[in-house]
Coordinates of C-alpha atoms in Angstrom, one line a residue:
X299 CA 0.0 0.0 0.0
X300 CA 2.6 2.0 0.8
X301 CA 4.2 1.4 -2.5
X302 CA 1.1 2.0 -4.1
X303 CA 0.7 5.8 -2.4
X304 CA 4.6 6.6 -3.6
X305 CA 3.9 5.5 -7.4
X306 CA 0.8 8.0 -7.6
X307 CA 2.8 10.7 -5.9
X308 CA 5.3 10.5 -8.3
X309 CA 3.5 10.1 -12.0
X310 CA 2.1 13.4 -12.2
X311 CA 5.9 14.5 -12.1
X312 CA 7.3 11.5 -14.2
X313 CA 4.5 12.6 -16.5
X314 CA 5.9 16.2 -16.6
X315 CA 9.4 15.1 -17.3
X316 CA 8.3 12.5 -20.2
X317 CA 6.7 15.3 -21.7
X318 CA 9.4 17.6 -21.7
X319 CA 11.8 14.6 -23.7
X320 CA 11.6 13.8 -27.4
X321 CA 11.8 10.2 -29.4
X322 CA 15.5 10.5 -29.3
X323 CA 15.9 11.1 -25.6
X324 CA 16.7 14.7 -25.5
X325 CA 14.8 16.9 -23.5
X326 CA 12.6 19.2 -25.3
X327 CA 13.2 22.5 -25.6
X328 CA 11.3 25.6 -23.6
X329 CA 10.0 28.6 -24.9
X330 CA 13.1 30.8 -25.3
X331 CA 13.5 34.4 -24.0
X332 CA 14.6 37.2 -26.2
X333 CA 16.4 40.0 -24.3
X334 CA 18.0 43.4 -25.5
X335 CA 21.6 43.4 -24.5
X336 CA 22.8 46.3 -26.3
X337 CA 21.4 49.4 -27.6
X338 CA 17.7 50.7 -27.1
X339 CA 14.1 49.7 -28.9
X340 CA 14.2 53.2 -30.0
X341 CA 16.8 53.6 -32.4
X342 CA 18.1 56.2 -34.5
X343 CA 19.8 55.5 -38.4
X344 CA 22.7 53.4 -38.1
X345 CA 22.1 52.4 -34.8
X346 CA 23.5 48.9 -33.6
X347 CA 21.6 46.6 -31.3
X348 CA 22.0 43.1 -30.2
X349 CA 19.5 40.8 -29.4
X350 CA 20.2 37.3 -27.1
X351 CA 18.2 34.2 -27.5
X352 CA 18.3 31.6 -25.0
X353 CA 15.8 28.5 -24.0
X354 CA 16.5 26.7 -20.9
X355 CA 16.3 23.5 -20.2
X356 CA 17.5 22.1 -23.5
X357 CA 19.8 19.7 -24.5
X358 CA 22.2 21.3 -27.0
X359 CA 22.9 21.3 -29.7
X360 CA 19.9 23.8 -30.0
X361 CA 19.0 26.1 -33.2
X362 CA 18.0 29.9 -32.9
X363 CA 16.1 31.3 -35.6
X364 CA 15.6 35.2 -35.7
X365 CA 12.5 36.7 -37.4
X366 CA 11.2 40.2 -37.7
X367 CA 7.3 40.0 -38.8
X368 CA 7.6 36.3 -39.4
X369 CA 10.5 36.6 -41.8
X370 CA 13.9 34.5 -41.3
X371 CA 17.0 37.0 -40.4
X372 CA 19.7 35.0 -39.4
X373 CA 20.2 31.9 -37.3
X374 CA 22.9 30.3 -35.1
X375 CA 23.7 27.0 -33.9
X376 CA 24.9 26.5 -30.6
X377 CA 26.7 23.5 -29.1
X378 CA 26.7 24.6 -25.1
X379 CA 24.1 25.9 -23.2
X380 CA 25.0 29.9 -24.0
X381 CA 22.7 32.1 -25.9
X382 CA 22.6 32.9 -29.7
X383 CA 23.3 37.0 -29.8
X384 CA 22.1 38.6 -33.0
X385 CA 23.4 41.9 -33.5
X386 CA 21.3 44.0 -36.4
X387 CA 22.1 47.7 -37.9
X388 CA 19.1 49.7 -38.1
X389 CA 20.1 51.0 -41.5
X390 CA 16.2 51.6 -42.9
X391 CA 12.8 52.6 -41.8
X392 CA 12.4 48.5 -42.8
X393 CA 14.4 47.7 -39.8
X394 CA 12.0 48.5 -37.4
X395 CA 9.4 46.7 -35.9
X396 CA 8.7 43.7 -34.1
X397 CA 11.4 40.9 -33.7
X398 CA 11.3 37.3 -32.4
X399 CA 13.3 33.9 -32.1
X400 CA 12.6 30.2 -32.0
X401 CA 14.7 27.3 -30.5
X402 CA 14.8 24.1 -32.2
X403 CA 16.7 20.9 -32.3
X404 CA 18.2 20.2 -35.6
X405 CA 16.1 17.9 -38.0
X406 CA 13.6 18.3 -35.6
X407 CA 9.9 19.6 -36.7
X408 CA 8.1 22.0 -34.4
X409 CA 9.9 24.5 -32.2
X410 CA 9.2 26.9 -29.5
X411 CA 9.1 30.8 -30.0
X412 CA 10.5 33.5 -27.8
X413 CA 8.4 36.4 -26.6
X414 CA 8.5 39.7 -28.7
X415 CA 10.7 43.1 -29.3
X416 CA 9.6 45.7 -31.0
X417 CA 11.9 48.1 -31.9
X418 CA 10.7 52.3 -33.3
X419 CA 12.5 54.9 -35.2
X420 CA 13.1 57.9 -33.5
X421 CA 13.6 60.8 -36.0
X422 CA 15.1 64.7 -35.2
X423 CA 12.6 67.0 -35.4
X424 CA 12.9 69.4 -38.2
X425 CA 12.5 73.7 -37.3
X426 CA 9.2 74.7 -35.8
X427 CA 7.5 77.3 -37.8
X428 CA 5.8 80.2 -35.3
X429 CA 2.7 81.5 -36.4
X430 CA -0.3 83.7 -35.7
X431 CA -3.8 84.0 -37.4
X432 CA -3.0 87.8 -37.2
X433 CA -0.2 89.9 -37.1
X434 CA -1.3 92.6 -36.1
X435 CA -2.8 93.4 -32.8
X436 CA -3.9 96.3 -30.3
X437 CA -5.3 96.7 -27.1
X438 CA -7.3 94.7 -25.0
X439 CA -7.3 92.0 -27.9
X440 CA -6.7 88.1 -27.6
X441 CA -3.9 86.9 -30.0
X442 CA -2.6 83.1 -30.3
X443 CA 0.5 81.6 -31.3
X444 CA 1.3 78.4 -32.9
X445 CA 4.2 76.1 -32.9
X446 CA 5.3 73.2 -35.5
X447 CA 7.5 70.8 -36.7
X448 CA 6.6 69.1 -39.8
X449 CA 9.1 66.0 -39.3
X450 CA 10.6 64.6 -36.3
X451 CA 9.2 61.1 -34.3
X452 CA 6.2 61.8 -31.6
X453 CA 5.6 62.8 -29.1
X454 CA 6.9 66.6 -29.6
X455 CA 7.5 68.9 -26.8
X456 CA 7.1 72.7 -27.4
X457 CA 7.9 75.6 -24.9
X458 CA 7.1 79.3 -26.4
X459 CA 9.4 82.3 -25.0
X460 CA 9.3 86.2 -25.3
X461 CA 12.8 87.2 -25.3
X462 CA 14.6 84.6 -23.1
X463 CA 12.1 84.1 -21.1
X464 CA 9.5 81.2 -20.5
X465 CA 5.5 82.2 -20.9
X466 CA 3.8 78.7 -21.1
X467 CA 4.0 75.1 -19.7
X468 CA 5.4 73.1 -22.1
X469 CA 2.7 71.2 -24.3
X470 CA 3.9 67.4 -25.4
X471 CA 1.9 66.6 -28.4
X472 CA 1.1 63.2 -28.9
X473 CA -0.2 63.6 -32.4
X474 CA 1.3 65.2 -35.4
X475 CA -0.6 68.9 -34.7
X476 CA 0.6 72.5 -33.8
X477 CA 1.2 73.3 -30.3
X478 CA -1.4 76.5 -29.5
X479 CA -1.2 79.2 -27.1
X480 CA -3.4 82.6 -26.2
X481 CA -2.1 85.8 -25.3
X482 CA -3.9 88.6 -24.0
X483 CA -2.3 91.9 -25.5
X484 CA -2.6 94.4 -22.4
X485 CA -0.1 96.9 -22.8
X486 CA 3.4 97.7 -24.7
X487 CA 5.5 95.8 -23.0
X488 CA 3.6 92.7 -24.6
X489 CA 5.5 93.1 -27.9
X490 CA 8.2 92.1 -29.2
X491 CA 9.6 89.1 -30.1
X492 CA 8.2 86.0 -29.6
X493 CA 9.9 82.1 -30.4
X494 CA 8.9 78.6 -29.9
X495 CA 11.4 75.4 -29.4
X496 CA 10.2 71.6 -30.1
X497 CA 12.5 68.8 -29.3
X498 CA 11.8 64.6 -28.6
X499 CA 13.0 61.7 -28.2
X500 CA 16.0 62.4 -30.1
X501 CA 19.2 62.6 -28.3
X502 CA 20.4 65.7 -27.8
X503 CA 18.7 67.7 -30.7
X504 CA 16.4 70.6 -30.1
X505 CA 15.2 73.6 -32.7
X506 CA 14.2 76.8 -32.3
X507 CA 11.9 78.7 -34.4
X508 CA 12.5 82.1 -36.2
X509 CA 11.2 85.2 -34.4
X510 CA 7.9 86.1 -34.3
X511 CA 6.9 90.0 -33.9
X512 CA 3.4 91.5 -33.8
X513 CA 3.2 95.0 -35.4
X514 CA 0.8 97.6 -33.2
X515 CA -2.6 98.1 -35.1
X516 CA -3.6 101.0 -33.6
X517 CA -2.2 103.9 -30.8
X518 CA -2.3 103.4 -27.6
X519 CA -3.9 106.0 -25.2
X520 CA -1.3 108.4 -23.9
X521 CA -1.2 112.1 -22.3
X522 CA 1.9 114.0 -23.5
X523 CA 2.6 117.1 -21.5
X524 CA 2.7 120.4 -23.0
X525 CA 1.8 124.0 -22.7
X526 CA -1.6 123.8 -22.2
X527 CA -1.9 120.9 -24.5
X528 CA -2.9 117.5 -23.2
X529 CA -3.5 115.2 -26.1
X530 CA -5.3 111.7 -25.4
X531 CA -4.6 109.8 -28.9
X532 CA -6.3 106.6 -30.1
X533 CA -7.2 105.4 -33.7
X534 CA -10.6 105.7 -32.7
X535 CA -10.7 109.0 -31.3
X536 CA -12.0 112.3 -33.4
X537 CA -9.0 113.9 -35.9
X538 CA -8.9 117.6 -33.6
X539 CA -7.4 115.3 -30.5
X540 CA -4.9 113.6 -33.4
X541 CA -4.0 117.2 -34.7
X542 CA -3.6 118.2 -31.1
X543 CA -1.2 115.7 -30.6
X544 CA 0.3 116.9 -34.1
X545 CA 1.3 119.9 -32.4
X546 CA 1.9 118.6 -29.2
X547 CA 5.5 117.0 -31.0
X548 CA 6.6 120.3 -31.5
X549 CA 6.3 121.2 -27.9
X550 CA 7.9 118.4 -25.7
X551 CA 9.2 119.8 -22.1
X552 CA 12.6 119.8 -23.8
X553 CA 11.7 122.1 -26.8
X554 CA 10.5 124.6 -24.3
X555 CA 13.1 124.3 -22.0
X556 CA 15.4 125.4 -24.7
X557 CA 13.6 128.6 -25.9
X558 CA 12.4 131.8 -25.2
X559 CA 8.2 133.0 -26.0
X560 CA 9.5 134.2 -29.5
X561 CA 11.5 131.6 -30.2
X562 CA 8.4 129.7 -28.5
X563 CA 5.9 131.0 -31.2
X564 CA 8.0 130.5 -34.5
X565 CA 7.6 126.5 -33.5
X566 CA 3.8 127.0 -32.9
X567 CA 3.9 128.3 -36.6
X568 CA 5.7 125.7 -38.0
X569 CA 3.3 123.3 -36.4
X570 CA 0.4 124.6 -37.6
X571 CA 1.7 125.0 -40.8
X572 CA 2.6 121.5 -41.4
X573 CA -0.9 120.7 -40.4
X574 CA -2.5 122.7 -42.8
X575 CA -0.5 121.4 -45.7
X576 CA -1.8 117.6 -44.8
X577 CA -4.6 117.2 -46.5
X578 CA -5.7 114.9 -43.9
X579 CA -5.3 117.1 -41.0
X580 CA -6.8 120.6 -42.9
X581 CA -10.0 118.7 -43.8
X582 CA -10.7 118.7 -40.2
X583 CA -12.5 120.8 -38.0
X584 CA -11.0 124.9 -38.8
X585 CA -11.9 125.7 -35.4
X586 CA -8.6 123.4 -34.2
X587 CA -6.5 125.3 -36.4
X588 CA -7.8 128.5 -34.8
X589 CA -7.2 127.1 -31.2
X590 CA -3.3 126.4 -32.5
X591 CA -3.6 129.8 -33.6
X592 CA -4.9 131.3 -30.5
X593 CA -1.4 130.2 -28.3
X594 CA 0.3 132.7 -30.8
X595 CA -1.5 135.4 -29.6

């Protein structure tokens, strides 16, 4: 009985090891594992890798068989019990994708396949182009700025400067698309020049984008001080205020400074002269001119 109980203990485990031997005696061979041993699964032009194949337990000598897409690339015999090592130049976009091996005794049908490696090209972005629907703006309006590089592997990062300095998170775009941003245009100070870089994956490459400049659409309000003169100028205002400010330039606190009253009124004629030369300026209102006119009295 006791005999008995031993016997059924051990078959399930006697039937384990009977599967794992062929007709011949050998012991079959296990699925093998494919391992990168050099280089990275995303590769650049020209890159090297190399791959090692290994299934254990087997009896050598055992066959390794490499395959990219189900396609034979090389294969190795090997007489110990050390790994096939396949090393592959990515030399193509063809050279990508997804590899595998398979172990086999020789003149032997069947086989057992490895898991699977799949290897992407990583390409260098090209220069991001900086863009606006607008170029011009004023104040109080909403502008936005767009960032893109035609070529270059996903995901892209872009980061948008004015000057040297940062004025956005960065925005990693997983899909081949312009990186946006919105500005609000509040005063002066808010132009100048704007730029964008993108990098990725790449090693050690990142591009900048040309400067980008938006040109002022209209005036901004501003009070110049003069004698007697305060001008308040915007493109929307009436044309006496923009004629006021017209003569305003000839009267800066430095022109005044520097002269006497007569000296003081031969300006004051000058600038009223100009104006009513300008066909824009003398269509307006004659009683401005007379106002300019009045100071000379």
């Amino acid at each position: 009985m006791f005999f008995l109980t031993i016997l059924l203990f051990s078959y399930p485990q006697m039937s384990q090891q009977i599967q794992k031997t062929t007709a011949n005696g050998k012991e079959m061979v296990s699925n093998p594992k494919l391992v990168l041993v050099q280089g990275t699964l995303n590769v650049v032009m020209e890159q090297n890798v190399t791959l090692s194949c290994l299934s254990q337990p087997g009896s050598p000598p055992v066959r390794y068989t490499l395959f990219k897409h189900n396609q034979q690339v090389s294969a190795l015999n090997r007489s110990d019990s050390s790994p096939a090592l396949f090393t592959l130049t990515i030399s193509s976009a063809s050279d990508v994708g997804e590899y595998k091996c398979k172990a086999e005794y020789n003149n032997s049908s069947g086989g057992k396949y490895s898991n699977s490696l799949n290897f992407t090209l990583i390409e260098p972005i090209s220069k991001p182009v900086l863009s606006s629907p607008t170029s011009q703006a004023k104040q109080g309006q909403n502008v936005t700025l767009s960032c893109f590089s035609e070529n270059g592997s996903l995901p892209i990062t872009y980061l948008f400067f004015k000057g040297t300095q940062n004025i956005s998170p960065q925005k990693t775009m997983q899909k081949r698309e312009a990186a946006v941003i919105s500005l609000f245009i509040n005063s002066l100070s808010d132009f100048g020049t704007y730029k964008c870089k993108a990098k990725n994956s790449f090693p050690n490459i990142t591009k900048y984008s040309n400067g980008f400049n938006f040109t002022l659409a209209e005036k901004f309000k501003s009070t110049r001080p003069s004698i007697g003169l305060t001008s308040t100028v915007n493109a929307e205002e009436s044309e006496n205020e923009i004629i006021y400010s017209e003569i305003g330039k000839f009267l800066s606190p430095p022109a005044v400074r520097q002269t006497g009253r007569g000296h003081l009124l031969t300006l004051l004629a000058e600038a009223l002269s100009e104006i009513l030369q300008n066909p824009y300026l003398a269509s307006s209102d004659s009683h401005t001119a007379k106002t300019a006119a009045g100071y000379m009295n």
